[in-house]
PDB file of C-alpha atoms and ligand atoms in Angstrom:
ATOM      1  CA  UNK R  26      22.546 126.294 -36.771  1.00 61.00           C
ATOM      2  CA  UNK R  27      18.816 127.874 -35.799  1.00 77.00           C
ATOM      3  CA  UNK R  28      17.004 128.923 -39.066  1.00 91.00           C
ATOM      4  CA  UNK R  29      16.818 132.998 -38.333  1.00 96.00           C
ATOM      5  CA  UNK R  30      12.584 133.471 -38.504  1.00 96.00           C
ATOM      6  CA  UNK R  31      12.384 136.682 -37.078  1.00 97.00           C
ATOM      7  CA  UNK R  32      14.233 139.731 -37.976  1.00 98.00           C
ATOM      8  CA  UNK R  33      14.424 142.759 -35.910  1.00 98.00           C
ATOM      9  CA  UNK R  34      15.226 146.564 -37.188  1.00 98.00           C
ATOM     10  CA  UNK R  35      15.888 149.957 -35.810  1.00 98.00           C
ATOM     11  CA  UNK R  36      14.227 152.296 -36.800  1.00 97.00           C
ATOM     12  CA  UNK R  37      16.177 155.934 -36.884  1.00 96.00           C
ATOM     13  CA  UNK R  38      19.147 156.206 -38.884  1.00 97.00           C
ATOM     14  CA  UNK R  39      18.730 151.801 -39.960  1.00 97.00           C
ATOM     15  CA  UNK R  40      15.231 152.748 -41.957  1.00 98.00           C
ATOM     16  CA  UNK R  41      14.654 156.730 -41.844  1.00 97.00           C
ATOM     17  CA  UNK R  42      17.432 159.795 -40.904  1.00 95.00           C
ATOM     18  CA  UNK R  43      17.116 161.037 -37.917  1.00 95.00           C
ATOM     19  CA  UNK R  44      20.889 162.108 -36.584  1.00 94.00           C
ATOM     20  CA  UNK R  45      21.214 164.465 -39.195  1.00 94.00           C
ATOM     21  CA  UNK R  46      18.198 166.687 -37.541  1.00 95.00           C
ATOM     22  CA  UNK R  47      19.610 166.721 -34.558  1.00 96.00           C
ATOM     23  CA  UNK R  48      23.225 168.056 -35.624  1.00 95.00           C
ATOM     24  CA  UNK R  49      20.846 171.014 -37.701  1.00 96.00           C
ATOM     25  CA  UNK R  50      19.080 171.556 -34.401  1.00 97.00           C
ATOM     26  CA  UNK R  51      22.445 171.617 -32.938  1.00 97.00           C
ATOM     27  CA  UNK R  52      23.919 174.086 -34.938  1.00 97.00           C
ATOM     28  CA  UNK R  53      21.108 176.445 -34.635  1.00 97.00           C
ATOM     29  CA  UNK R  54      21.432 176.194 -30.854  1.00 98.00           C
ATOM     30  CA  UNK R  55      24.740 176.963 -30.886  1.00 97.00           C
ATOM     31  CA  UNK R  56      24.186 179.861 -33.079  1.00 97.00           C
ATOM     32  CA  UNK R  57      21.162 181.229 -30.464  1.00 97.00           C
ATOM     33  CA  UNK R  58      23.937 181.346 -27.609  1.00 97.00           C
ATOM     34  CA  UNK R  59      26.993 182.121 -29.700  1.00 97.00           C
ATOM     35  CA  UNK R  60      27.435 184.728 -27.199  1.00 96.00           C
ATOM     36  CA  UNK R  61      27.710 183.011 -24.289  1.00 96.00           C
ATOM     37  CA  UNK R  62      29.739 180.079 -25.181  1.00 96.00           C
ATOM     38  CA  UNK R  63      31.690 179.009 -28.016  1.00 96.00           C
ATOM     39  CA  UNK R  64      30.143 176.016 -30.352  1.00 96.00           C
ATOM     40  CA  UNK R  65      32.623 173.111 -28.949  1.00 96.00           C
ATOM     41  CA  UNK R  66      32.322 173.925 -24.801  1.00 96.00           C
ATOM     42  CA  UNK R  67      28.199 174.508 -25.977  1.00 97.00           C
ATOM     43  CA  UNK R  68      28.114 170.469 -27.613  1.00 96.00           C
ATOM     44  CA  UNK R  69      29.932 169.180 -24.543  1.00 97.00           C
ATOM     45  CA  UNK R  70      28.265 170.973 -22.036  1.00 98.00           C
ATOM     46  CA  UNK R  71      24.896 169.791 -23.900  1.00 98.00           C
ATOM     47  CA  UNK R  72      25.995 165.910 -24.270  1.00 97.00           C
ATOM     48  CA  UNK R  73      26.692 166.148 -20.533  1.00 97.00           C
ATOM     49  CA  UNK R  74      23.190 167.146 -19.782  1.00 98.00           C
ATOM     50  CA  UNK R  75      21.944 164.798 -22.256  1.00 97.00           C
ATOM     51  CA  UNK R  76      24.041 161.494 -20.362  1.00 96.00           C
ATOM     52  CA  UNK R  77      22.573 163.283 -17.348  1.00 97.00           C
ATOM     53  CA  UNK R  78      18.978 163.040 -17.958  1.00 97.00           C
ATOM     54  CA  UNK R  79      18.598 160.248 -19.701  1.00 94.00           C
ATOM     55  CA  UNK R  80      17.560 158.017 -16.931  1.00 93.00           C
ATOM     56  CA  UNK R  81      14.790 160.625 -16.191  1.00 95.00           C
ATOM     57  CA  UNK R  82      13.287 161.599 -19.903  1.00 95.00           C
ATOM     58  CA  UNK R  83      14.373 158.469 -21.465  1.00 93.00           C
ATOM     59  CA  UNK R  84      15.333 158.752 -25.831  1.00 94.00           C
ATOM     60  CA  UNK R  85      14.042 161.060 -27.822  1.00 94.00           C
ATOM     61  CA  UNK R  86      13.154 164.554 -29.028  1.00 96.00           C
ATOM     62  CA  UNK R  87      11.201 165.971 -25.609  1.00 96.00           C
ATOM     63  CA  UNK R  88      14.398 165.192 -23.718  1.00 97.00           C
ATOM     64  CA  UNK R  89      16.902 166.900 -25.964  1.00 97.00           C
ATOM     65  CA  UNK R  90      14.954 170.166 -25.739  1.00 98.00           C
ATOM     66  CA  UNK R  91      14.560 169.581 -22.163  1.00 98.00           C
ATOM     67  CA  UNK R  92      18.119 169.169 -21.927  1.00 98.00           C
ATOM     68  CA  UNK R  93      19.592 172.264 -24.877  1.00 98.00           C
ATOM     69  CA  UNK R  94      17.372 174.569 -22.271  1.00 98.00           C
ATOM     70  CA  UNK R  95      19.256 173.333 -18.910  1.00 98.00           C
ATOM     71  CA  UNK R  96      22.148 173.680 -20.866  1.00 98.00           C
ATOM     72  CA  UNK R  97      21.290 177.340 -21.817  1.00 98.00           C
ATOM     73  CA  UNK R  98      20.426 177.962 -18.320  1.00 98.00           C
ATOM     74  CA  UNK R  99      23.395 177.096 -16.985  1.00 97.00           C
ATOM     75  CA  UNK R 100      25.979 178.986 -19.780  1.00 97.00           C
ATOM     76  CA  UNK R 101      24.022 182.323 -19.082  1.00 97.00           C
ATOM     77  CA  UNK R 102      24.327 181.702 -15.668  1.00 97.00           C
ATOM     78  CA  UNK R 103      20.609 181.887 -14.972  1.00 97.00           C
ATOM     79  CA  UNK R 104      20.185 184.808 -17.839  1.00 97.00           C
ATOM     80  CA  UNK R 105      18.823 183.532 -20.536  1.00 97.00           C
ATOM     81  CA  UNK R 106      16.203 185.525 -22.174  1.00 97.00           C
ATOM     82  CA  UNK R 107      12.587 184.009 -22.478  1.00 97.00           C
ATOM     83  CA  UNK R 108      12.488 184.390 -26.952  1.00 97.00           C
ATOM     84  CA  UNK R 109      15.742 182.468 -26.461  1.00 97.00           C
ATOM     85  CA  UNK R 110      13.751 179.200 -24.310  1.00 98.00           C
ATOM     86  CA  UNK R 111      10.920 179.920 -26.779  1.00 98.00           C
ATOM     87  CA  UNK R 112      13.477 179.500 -30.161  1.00 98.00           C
ATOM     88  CA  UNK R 113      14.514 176.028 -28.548  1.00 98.00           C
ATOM     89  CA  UNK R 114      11.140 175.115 -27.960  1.00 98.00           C
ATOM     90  CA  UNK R 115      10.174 176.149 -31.630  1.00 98.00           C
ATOM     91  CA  UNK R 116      13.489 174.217 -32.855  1.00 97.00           C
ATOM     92  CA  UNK R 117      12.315 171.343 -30.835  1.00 97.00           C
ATOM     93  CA  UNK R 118       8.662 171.094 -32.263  1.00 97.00           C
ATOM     94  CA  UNK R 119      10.351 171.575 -35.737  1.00 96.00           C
ATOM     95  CA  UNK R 120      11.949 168.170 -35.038  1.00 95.00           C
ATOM     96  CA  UNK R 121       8.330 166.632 -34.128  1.00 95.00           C
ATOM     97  CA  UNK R 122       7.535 167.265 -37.525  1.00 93.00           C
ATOM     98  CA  UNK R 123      10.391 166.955 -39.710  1.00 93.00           C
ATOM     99  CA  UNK R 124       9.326 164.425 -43.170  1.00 93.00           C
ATOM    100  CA  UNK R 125      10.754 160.976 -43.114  1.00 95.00           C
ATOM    101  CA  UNK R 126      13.284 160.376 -45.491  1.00 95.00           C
ATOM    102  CA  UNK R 127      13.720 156.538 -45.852  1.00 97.00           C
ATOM    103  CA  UNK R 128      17.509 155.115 -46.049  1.00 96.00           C
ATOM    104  CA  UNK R 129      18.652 153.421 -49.077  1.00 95.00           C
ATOM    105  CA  UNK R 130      17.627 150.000 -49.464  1.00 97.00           C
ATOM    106  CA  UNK R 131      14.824 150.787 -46.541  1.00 97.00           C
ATOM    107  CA  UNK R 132      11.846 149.863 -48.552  1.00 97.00           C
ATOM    108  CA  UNK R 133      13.548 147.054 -50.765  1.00 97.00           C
ATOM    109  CA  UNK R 134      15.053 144.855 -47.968  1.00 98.00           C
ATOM    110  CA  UNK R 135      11.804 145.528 -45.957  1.00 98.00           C
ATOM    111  CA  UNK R 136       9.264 144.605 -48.341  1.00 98.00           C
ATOM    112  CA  UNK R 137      11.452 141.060 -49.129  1.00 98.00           C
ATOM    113  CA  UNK R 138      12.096 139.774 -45.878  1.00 98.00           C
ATOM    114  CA  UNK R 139       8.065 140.644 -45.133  1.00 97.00           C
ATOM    115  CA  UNK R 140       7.658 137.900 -47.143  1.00 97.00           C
ATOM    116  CA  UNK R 141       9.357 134.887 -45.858  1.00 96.00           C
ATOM    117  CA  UNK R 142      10.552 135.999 -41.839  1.00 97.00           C
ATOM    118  CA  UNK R 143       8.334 137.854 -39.117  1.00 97.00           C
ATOM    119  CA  UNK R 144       9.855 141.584 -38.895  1.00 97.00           C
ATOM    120  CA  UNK R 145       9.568 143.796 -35.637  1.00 97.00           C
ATOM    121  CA  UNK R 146      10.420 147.107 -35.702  1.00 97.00           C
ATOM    122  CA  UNK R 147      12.319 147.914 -31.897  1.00 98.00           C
ATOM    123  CA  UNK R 148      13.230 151.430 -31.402  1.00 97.00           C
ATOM    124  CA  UNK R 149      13.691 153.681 -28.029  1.00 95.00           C
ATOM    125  CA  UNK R 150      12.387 157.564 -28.145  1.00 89.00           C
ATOM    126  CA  UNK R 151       9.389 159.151 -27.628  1.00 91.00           C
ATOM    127  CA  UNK R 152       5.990 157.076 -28.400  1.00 92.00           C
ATOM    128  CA  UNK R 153       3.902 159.575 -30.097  1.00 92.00           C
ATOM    129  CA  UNK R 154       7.194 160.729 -32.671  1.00 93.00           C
ATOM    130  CA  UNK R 155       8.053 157.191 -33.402  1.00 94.00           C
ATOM    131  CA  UNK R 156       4.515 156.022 -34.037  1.00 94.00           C
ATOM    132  CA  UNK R 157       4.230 159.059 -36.425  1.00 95.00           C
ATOM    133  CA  UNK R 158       7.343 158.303 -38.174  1.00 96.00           C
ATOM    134  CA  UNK R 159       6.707 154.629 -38.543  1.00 96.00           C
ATOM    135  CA  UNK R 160       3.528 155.878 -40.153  1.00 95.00           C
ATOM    136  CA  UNK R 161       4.591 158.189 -42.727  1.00 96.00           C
ATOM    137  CA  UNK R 162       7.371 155.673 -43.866  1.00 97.00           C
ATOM    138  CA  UNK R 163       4.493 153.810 -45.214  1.00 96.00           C
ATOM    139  CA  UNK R 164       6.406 150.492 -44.132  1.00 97.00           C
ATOM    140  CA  UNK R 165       3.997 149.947 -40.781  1.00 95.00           C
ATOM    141  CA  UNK R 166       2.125 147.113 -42.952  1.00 96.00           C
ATOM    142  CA  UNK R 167       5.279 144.851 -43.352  1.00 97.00           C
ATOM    143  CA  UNK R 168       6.110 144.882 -39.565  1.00 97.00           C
ATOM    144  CA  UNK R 169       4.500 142.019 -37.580  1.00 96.00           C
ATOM    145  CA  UNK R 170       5.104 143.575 -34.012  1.00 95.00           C
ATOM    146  CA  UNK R 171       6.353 147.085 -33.135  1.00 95.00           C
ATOM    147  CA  UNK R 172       8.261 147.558 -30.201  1.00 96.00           C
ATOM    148  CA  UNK R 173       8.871 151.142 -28.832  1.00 95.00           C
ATOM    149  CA  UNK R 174      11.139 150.781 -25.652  1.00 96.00           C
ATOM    150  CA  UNK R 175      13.033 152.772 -22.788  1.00 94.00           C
ATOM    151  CA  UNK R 176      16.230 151.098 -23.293  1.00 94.00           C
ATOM    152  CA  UNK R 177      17.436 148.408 -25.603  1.00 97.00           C
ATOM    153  CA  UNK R 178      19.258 145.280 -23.331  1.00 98.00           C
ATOM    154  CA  UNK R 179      19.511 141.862 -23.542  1.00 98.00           C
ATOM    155  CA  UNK R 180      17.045 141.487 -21.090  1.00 98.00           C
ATOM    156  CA  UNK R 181      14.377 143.232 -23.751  1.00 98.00           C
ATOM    157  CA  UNK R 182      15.761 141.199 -27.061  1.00 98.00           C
ATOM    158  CA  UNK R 183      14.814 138.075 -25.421  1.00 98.00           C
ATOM    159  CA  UNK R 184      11.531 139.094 -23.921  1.00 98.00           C
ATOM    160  CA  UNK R 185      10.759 140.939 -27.760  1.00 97.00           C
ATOM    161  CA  UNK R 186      12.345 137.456 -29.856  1.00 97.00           C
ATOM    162  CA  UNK R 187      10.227 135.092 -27.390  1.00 97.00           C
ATOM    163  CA  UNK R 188       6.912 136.850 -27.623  1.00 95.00           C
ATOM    164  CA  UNK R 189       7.556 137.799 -31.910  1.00 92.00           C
ATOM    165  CA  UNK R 190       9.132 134.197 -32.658  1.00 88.00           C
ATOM    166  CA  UNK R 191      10.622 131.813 -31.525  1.00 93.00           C
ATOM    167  CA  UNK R 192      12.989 133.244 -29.201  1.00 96.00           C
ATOM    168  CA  UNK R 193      16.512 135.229 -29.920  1.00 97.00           C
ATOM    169  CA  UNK R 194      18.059 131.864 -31.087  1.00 96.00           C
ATOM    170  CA  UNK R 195      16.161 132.530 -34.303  1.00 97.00           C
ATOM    171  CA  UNK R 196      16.125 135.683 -34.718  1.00 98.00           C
ATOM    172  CA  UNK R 197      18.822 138.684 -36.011  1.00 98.00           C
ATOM    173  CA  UNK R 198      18.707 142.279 -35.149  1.00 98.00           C
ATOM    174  CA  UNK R 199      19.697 144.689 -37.885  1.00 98.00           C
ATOM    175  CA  UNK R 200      20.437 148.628 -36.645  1.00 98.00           C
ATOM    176  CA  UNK R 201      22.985 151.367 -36.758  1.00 97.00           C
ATOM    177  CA  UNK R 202      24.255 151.408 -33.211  1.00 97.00           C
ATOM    178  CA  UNK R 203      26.520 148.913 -31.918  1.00 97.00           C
ATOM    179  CA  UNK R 204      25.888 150.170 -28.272  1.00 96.00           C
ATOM    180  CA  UNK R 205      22.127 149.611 -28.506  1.00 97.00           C
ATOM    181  CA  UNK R 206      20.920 147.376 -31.395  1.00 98.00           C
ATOM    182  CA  UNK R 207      23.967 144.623 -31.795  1.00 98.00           C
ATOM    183  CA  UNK R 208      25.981 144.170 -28.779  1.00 98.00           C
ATOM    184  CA  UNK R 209      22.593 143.644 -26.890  1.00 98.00           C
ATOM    185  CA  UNK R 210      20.977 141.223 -29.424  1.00 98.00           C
ATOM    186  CA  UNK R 211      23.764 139.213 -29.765  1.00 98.00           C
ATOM    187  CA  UNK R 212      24.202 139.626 -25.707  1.00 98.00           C
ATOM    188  CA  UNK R 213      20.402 137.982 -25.982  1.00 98.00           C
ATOM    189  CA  UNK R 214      21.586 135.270 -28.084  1.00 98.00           C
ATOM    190  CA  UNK R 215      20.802 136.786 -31.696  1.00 98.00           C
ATOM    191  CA  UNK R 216      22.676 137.200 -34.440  1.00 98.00           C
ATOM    192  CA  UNK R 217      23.693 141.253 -34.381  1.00 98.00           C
ATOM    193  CA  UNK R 218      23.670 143.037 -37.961  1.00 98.00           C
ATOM    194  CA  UNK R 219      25.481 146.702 -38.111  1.00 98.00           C
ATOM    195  CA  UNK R 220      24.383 148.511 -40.589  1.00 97.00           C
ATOM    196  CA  UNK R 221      26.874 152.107 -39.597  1.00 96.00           C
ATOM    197  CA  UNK R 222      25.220 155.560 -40.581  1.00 94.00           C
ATOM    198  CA  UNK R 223      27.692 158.430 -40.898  1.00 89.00           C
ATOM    199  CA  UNK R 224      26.434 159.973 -38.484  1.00 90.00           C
ATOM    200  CA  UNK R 225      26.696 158.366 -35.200  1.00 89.00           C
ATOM    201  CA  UNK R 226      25.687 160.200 -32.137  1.00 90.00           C
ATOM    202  CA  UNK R 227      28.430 160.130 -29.146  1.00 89.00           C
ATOM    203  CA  UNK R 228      26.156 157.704 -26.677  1.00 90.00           C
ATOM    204  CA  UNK R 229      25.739 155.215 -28.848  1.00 90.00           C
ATOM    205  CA  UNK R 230      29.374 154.446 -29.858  1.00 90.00           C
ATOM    206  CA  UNK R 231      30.959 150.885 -28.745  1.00 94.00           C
ATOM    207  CA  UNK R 232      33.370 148.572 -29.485  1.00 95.00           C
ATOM    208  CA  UNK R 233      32.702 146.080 -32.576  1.00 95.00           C
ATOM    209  CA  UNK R 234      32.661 142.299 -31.110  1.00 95.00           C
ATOM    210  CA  UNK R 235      35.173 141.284 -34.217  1.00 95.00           C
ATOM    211  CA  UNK R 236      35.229 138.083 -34.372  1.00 95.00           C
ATOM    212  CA  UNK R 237      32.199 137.251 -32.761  1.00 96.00           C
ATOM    213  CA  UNK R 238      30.256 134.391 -34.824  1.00 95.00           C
ATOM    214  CA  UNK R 239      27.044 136.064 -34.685  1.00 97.00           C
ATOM    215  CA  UNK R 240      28.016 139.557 -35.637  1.00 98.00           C
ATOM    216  CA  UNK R 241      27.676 140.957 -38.799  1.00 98.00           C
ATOM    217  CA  UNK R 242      28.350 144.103 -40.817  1.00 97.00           C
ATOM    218  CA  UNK R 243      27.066 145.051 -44.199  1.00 97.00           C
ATOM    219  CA  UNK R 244      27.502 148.719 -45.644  1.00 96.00           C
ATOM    220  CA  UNK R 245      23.942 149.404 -46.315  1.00 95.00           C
ATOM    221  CA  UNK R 246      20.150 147.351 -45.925  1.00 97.00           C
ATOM    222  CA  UNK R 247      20.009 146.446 -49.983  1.00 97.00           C
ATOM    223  CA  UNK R 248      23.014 143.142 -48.223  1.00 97.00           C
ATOM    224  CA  UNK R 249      20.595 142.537 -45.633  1.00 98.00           C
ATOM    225  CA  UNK R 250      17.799 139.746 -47.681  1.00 97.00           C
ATOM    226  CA  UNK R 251      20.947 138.046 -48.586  1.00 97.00           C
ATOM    227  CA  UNK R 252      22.515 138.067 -45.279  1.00 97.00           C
ATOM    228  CA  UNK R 253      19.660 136.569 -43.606  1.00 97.00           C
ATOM    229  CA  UNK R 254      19.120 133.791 -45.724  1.00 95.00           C
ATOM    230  CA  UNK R 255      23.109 133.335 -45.668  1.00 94.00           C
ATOM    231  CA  UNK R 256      23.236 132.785 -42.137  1.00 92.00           C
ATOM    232  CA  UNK R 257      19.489 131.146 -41.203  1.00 80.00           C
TER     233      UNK R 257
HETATM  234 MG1   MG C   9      19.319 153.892 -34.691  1.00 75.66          MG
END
């Protein structure tokens, strides 16, 4: 077995919330065109506009208001009034500034693995909100490397775990989504760490790899130190 020298984390909803800020946003959409469509046809018409565009805007905040004002386009058939677009916007840019509020465990498991592996920080969304989050965490002095990418696939793992360490082989990849952050590492050749947040948003769900010898699951980060030393 490879000693594990480099671990990677998410960043939203693994170190900081994030889902939960989109479901308020959510809500108050709905709310803004309660008239025009009930809440459940709203959130399904919306996720379908958000699978839609997310090969053109990429992750993130910009895109989700991008795609809440399509979607209010098309339920008001063209209709919709301008102080409704501008209450989206002003949601939107709400969400640009919300406070971090670190996970349990966040700091803690952080600060000890700083000390004996190399830690990268990969997350998708938009640069400028990411770099502004990792900065009021106060945790962007125990990451090594950050990595702020379009999409997470094996392809980007190995290219991340070669150029941070010495290649996936040694390295683990801690996160919240099993789409993005495990299946893909462990794809790469890393061992893949789930760390599940309650709230998981619909494009992100996948299968667990049960079974798999270099998947992992702990219920929050404070297992994580151990973990790594267990299995490196
Ligand atoms: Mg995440």
């Amino acid at each position: 077995m490879t000693a594990i020298t480099t671990v990677g984390f998410d960043a939203d909803d693994t170190l900081w919330h994030n889902e939960s800020f989109y479901r308020l946003t959510q809500a108050r959409f709905a709310d803004l065109l309660a008239d025009h469509a009930a809440t459940e046809d709203l959130e399904a018409r919306l996720l379908a506009a958000e699978r839609r565009n997310l090969g053109r805007y990429g992750y993130g905040i910009k895109g989700f208001m991008l795609s809440m004002i399509e979607t209010a386009v098309e339920v008001t058939e063209g209709r919709v009034p301008g102080t409704t677009i501008g209450e989206i916007i002003a949601a939107g840019q709400e969400m640009l500034s919300h406070p971090i509020e670190l996970l349990p465990h966040a700091r803690e498991s952080v600060a000890a693995l700083a000390e004996s592996h190399h830690l990268i920080l990969i997350t998708k969304g938009d640069l400028l909100d990411q770099e502004r989050k990792l900065a009021q965490s106060g945790l962007g002095d125990l990451f090594d490397g950050v990595e702020i990418v379009s999409e997470k696939t094996p392809e980007v793992y190995d290219r991340i775990f070669a150029a941070h360490g010495a290649g996936p082989g040694a390295a683990a990849m801690a996160g919240n989504s099993m789409r993005s952050d495990v299946l893909p590492a462990i794809a790469a050749g890393a061992h893949g760490i789930h760390v599940p947040h309650d709230l998981e948003w619909e494009i992100e769900r996948a299968e667990a790899p049960d079974g798999h010898a270099r998947f992992h699951r702990i219920a929050d980060l404070g297992a994580l130190p151990d973990l790594v030393r267990r299995i490196g």
